[in-house]
Amino acid sequence: MKSLVFINACVRQTDSRTLRIAEPIVEALSARYQITRYNLPDMDIDPLNPYLYAGRSRGEIPAWAVEAASSLAKADRILIAAPFWDMSFPAVLKCFFEQTSLFDITFTDNGKNCVGLCQAPKVLYITTRGMDIATGSEWEQATPYIRAIGRLWNLGPLTTIDARNMDYSTEDEIEGKIARAVAEGTELAKTW
Ligand SMILES: Cc1cc2nc3c(=O)[nH]c(=O)nc-3n(C[C@H](O)[C@H](O)[C@H](O)COP(=O)(O)O)c2cc1C
């Protein structure tokens, strides 16, 4: 069975609308992929601070980060669920990328440039936004970053499923948006 890494950056956990959209899509994908799941809000992930940076220069890298980076490098698909925070995604996701963007695991170099070592040809990003901001708008700085780290790591094209204006919609409207995003994702999951 092919493998899928699910990166869950939904800090509000069971209250998260983003996670409510992601869970049934991951469930649908689990019919075709072996899922490795990282629940970032439970992981107590530090940014790369002076202590960790000094360790890294001595080749000392936290075992969990090596393991996660290796899973990412080998994965056939990567799915990221993260709410829209401060015009991007929660800092815990950036900390996860900092810790797992590892030389000779997710990327290397050829003496002139960096070369990605990952192999997933497709990445799916699921998000909900409080304001009515479209994917790709200049107000939206999550997808440009995820695309850029994908370039560094040699990941394939990014597909985004979003639900918007969530903080300015009625409860019924919010439920409708969640249902539409789940339907879009589960349909995609049949062939993705
Ligand atoms: C800390 C924080 C920062 C947020 N920043 C933004 C923002 O910059 N722009 C926006 O449109 N919505 C923002 N929101 C609203 C969320 O994007 C929105 O409520 C989303 O549906 C939350 O997803 P969740 O239910 O998965 O946590 C923010 C919410 C929180 C809690």
Short mmCIF file of C-alpha atoms and ligand atoms in Angstrom, two decimals:
data_model
loop_
_atom_site.label_atom_id
_atom_site.label_comp_id
_atom_site.label_asym_id
_atom_site.label_seq_id
_atom_site.Cartn_x
_atom_site.Cartn_y
_atom_site.Cartn_z
CA MET A 1 0.00 0.00 0.00
CA LYS A 2 1.20 3.52 -0.76
CA SER A 3 1.86 5.92 2.10
CA LEU A 4 0.35 9.26 3.08
CA VAL A 5 1.67 11.63 5.73
CA PHE A 6 -1.08 13.64 7.42
CA ILE A 7 0.17 16.80 9.14
CA ASN A 8 -2.54 18.04 11.50
CA ALA A 9 -1.88 21.64 12.58
CA CYS A 10 -5.40 22.28 13.87
CA VAL A 11 -4.62 23.90 17.22
CA ARG A 12 -8.28 24.04 18.33
CA GLN A 13 -8.26 20.26 18.04
CA THR A 14 -11.80 18.81 18.36
CA ASP A 15 -13.33 22.33 18.03
CA SER A 16 -11.52 22.89 14.74
CA ARG A 17 -13.66 23.37 11.63
CA THR A 18 -10.59 22.62 9.50
CA LEU A 19 -10.12 19.28 11.25
CA ARG A 20 -13.82 18.48 10.78
CA ILE A 21 -13.24 18.84 7.03
CA ALA A 22 -9.95 16.93 7.04
CA GLU A 23 -10.97 13.87 9.10
CA PRO A 24 -13.50 12.36 6.62
CA ILE A 25 -11.13 13.06 3.73
CA VAL A 26 -8.26 11.29 5.53
CA GLU A 27 -10.68 8.47 6.33
CA ALA A 28 -11.59 8.16 2.62
CA LEU A 29 -7.91 8.21 1.64
CA SER A 30 -7.09 5.51 4.21
CA ALA A 31 -8.76 3.01 1.83
CA ARG A 32 -5.83 3.54 -0.56
CA TYR A 33 -3.01 4.83 1.64
CA GLN A 34 -1.23 3.78 4.81
CA ILE A 35 -1.60 6.93 6.95
CA THR A 36 1.17 8.30 9.17
CA ARG A 37 -0.28 11.06 11.27
CA TYR A 38 1.45 13.93 13.09
CA ASN A 39 -0.84 15.80 15.50
CA LEU A 40 1.31 18.89 15.90
CA PRO A 41 -0.68 20.50 18.77
CA ASP A 42 0.15 17.43 20.91
CA MET A 43 3.84 17.37 20.03
CA ASP A 44 5.28 20.35 21.94
CA ILE A 45 7.47 21.35 18.98
CA ASP A 46 10.10 24.03 19.57
CA PRO A 47 11.34 26.44 16.92
CA LEU A 48 14.97 25.89 15.99
CA ASN A 49 16.41 27.76 19.01
CA PRO A 50 20.13 28.32 19.82
CA TYR A 51 20.32 25.03 21.75
CA LEU A 52 18.77 22.96 18.94
CA TYR A 53 20.75 24.84 16.30
CA ALA A 54 24.03 24.12 18.10
CA GLY A 55 23.08 20.45 18.39
CA ARG A 56 22.22 20.30 14.70
CA SER A 57 25.66 21.64 13.76
CA ARG A 58 27.14 18.72 15.74
CA GLY A 59 24.86 16.29 13.88
CA GLU A 60 22.57 15.88 16.90
CA ILE A 61 19.00 16.03 15.64
CA PRO A 62 15.96 15.03 17.73
CA ALA A 63 15.01 11.45 16.88
CA TRP A 64 11.35 12.39 16.26
CA ALA A 65 12.42 14.98 13.68
CA VAL A 66 14.64 12.50 11.80
CA GLU A 67 11.79 9.98 11.83
CA ALA A 68 9.22 12.54 10.62
CA ALA A 69 11.56 13.91 7.92
CA SER A 70 12.21 10.36 6.68
CA SER A 71 8.44 9.68 6.54
CA LEU A 72 7.94 12.88 4.56
CA ALA A 73 10.75 11.98 2.17
CA LYS A 74 9.29 8.52 1.49
CA ALA A 75 5.61 9.54 1.40
CA ASP A 76 3.56 9.09 -1.78
CA ARG A 77 1.16 11.83 -0.69
CA ILE A 78 1.25 14.63 1.90
CA LEU A 79 -1.90 16.17 3.38
CA ILE A 80 -1.74 19.27 5.57
CA ALA A 81 -4.70 20.54 7.61
CA ALA A 82 -4.18 23.99 9.12
CA PRO A 83 -6.50 26.90 9.91
CA PHE A 84 -5.76 30.37 8.55
CA TRP A 85 -3.99 32.31 11.29
CA ASP A 86 -2.51 35.77 10.98
CA MET A 87 -2.79 35.58 7.20
CA SER A 88 -0.89 32.30 7.09
CA PHE A 89 -0.93 29.14 9.23
CA PRO A 90 -0.25 28.49 12.94
CA ALA A 91 3.38 28.83 14.02
CA VAL A 92 3.46 25.20 15.14
CA LEU A 93 3.39 24.20 11.46
CA LYS A 94 6.39 26.42 10.68
CA CYS A 95 8.20 24.89 13.70
CA PHE A 96 7.43 21.43 12.29
CA PHE A 97 8.85 22.43 8.89
CA GLU A 98 11.94 23.95 10.57
CA GLN A 99 12.59 20.77 12.49
CA THR A 100 11.97 18.40 9.58
CA SER A 101 13.64 20.29 6.73
CA LEU A 102 16.81 18.25 7.11
CA PHE A 103 19.89 18.12 4.92
CA ASP A 104 20.32 14.75 3.24
CA ILE A 105 16.80 13.68 4.27
CA THR A 106 14.24 16.08 2.75
CA PHE A 107 16.79 17.93 0.59
CA THR A 108 20.47 17.99 -0.27
CA ASP A 109 22.61 20.07 -2.63
CA ASN A 110 24.64 19.58 -5.77
CA GLY A 111 27.34 22.13 -4.97
CA LYS A 112 25.44 24.88 -6.78
CA ASN A 113 21.88 24.63 -5.54
CA CYS A 114 19.55 22.77 -3.21
CA VAL A 115 17.95 19.60 -4.56
CA GLY A 116 14.83 18.03 -3.05
CA LEU A 117 14.89 14.41 -1.90
CA CYS A 118 11.15 13.90 -1.35
CA GLN A 119 9.02 11.98 -3.81
CA ALA A 120 5.35 12.84 -3.20
CA PRO A 121 3.93 13.96 -6.55
CA LYS A 122 0.84 15.52 -4.92
CA VAL A 123 0.19 17.64 -1.82
CA LEU A 124 -3.25 18.50 -0.43
CA TYR A 125 -3.81 21.46 1.89
CA ILE A 126 -7.10 21.86 3.76
CA THR A 127 -7.89 25.14 5.50
CA THR A 128 -10.66 27.40 6.78
CA ARG A 129 -10.41 31.19 6.89
CA GLY A 130 -12.28 33.61 9.12
CA MET A 131 -12.37 36.36 6.50
CA ASP A 132 -13.51 36.07 2.88
CA ILE A 133 -10.01 35.62 1.49
CA ALA A 134 -9.47 33.49 -1.61
CA THR A 135 -6.64 31.01 -2.08
CA GLY A 136 -3.89 32.80 -3.99
CA SER A 137 -4.97 36.29 -2.92
CA GLU A 138 -2.10 38.56 -1.82
CA TRP A 139 -3.72 38.50 1.64
CA GLU A 140 -3.11 34.77 1.81
CA GLN A 141 0.43 33.72 2.69
CA ALA A 142 -0.11 30.06 3.56
CA THR A 143 -0.20 28.50 0.09
CA PRO A 144 2.85 30.43 -1.22
CA TYR A 145 4.92 29.09 1.68
CA ILE A 146 3.68 25.50 1.35
CA ARG A 147 4.43 25.66 -2.39
CA ALA A 148 7.92 27.03 -1.72
CA ILE A 149 8.89 24.37 0.84
CA GLY A 150 7.48 21.86 -1.66
CA ARG A 151 9.89 23.21 -4.28
CA LEU A 152 12.81 22.84 -1.85
CA TRP A 153 11.79 19.28 -1.00
CA ASN A 154 10.81 18.22 -4.56
CA LEU A 155 7.10 17.83 -3.82
CA GLY A 156 4.56 17.91 -6.63
CA PRO A 157 1.71 20.35 -7.21
CA LEU A 158 -0.43 21.65 -4.35
CA THR A 159 -4.22 21.32 -4.29
CA THR A 160 -6.05 23.50 -1.77
CA ILE A 161 -9.52 22.91 -0.33
CA ASP A 162 -10.75 25.96 1.55
CA ALA A 163 -13.84 27.22 3.34
CA ARG A 164 -14.02 30.98 3.69
CA ASN A 165 -15.69 33.79 5.62
CA MET A 166 -16.23 31.36 8.50
CA ASP A 167 -16.20 34.05 11.19
CA TYR A 168 -18.86 36.12 9.39
CA SER A 169 -21.34 33.38 8.48
CA THR A 170 -24.36 31.97 10.30
CA GLU A 171 -24.14 28.52 11.90
CA ASP A 172 -26.16 27.09 8.99
CA GLU A 173 -23.87 28.71 6.44
CA ILE A 174 -20.79 27.38 8.27
CA GLU A 175 -22.22 23.86 8.31
CA GLY A 176 -22.97 24.17 4.56
CA LYS A 177 -19.42 25.31 3.82
CA ILE A 178 -17.97 22.43 5.86
CA ALA A 179 -20.23 19.92 4.08
CA ARG A 180 -19.25 21.32 0.65
CA ALA A 181 -15.53 21.11 1.47
CA VAL A 182 -15.91 17.53 2.76
CA ALA A 183 -17.80 16.57 -0.42
CA GLU A 184 -15.08 18.18 -2.59
CA GLY A 185 -12.34 16.36 -0.67
CA THR A 186 -13.98 12.95 -0.56
CA GLU A 187 -14.69 13.18 -4.31
CA LEU A 188 -11.06 14.10 -4.90
CA ALA A 189 -9.93 11.24 -2.63
CA LYS A 190 -11.34 8.71 -5.12
CA THR A 191 -8.65 9.53 -7.65
CA TRP A 192 -6.00 11.59 -5.78
C1 LIG B 1 -5.11 33.00 16.52
C2 LIG B 1 -6.04 33.19 15.36
C3 LIG B 1 -5.65 33.96 14.29
C4 LIG B 1 -6.50 34.14 13.19
N1 LIG B 1 -6.08 34.92 12.15
C5 LIG B 1 -6.90 35.08 11.08
C6 LIG B 1 -6.49 35.87 9.97
O1 LIG B 1 -5.41 36.44 9.95
N2 LIG B 1 -7.34 36.00 8.92
C7 LIG B 1 -8.56 35.37 8.88
O2 LIG B 1 -9.26 35.47 7.87
N3 LIG B 1 -8.97 34.62 9.93
C8 LIG B 1 -8.19 34.48 11.01
N4 LIG B 1 -8.60 33.71 12.08
C9 LIG B 1 -9.91 33.04 12.01
C10 LIG B 1 -9.78 31.60 11.56
O3 LIG B 1 -9.11 31.50 10.33
C11 LIG B 1 -11.13 30.92 11.40
O4 LIG B 1 -11.93 31.08 12.56
C12 LIG B 1 -10.97 29.46 11.07
O5 LIG B 1 -12.19 28.89 10.66
C13 LIG B 1 -10.45 28.70 12.29
O6 LIG B 1 -10.22 27.38 11.95
P1 LIG B 1 -10.38 26.19 13.01
O7 LIG B 1 -11.84 26.14 13.38
O8 LIG B 1 -9.93 25.01 12.24
O9 LIG B 1 -9.52 26.53 14.18
C14 LIG B 1 -7.78 33.53 13.18
C15 LIG B 1 -8.16 32.75 14.28
C16 LIG B 1 -7.31 32.58 15.35
C17 LIG B 1 -7.77 31.73 16.54
#
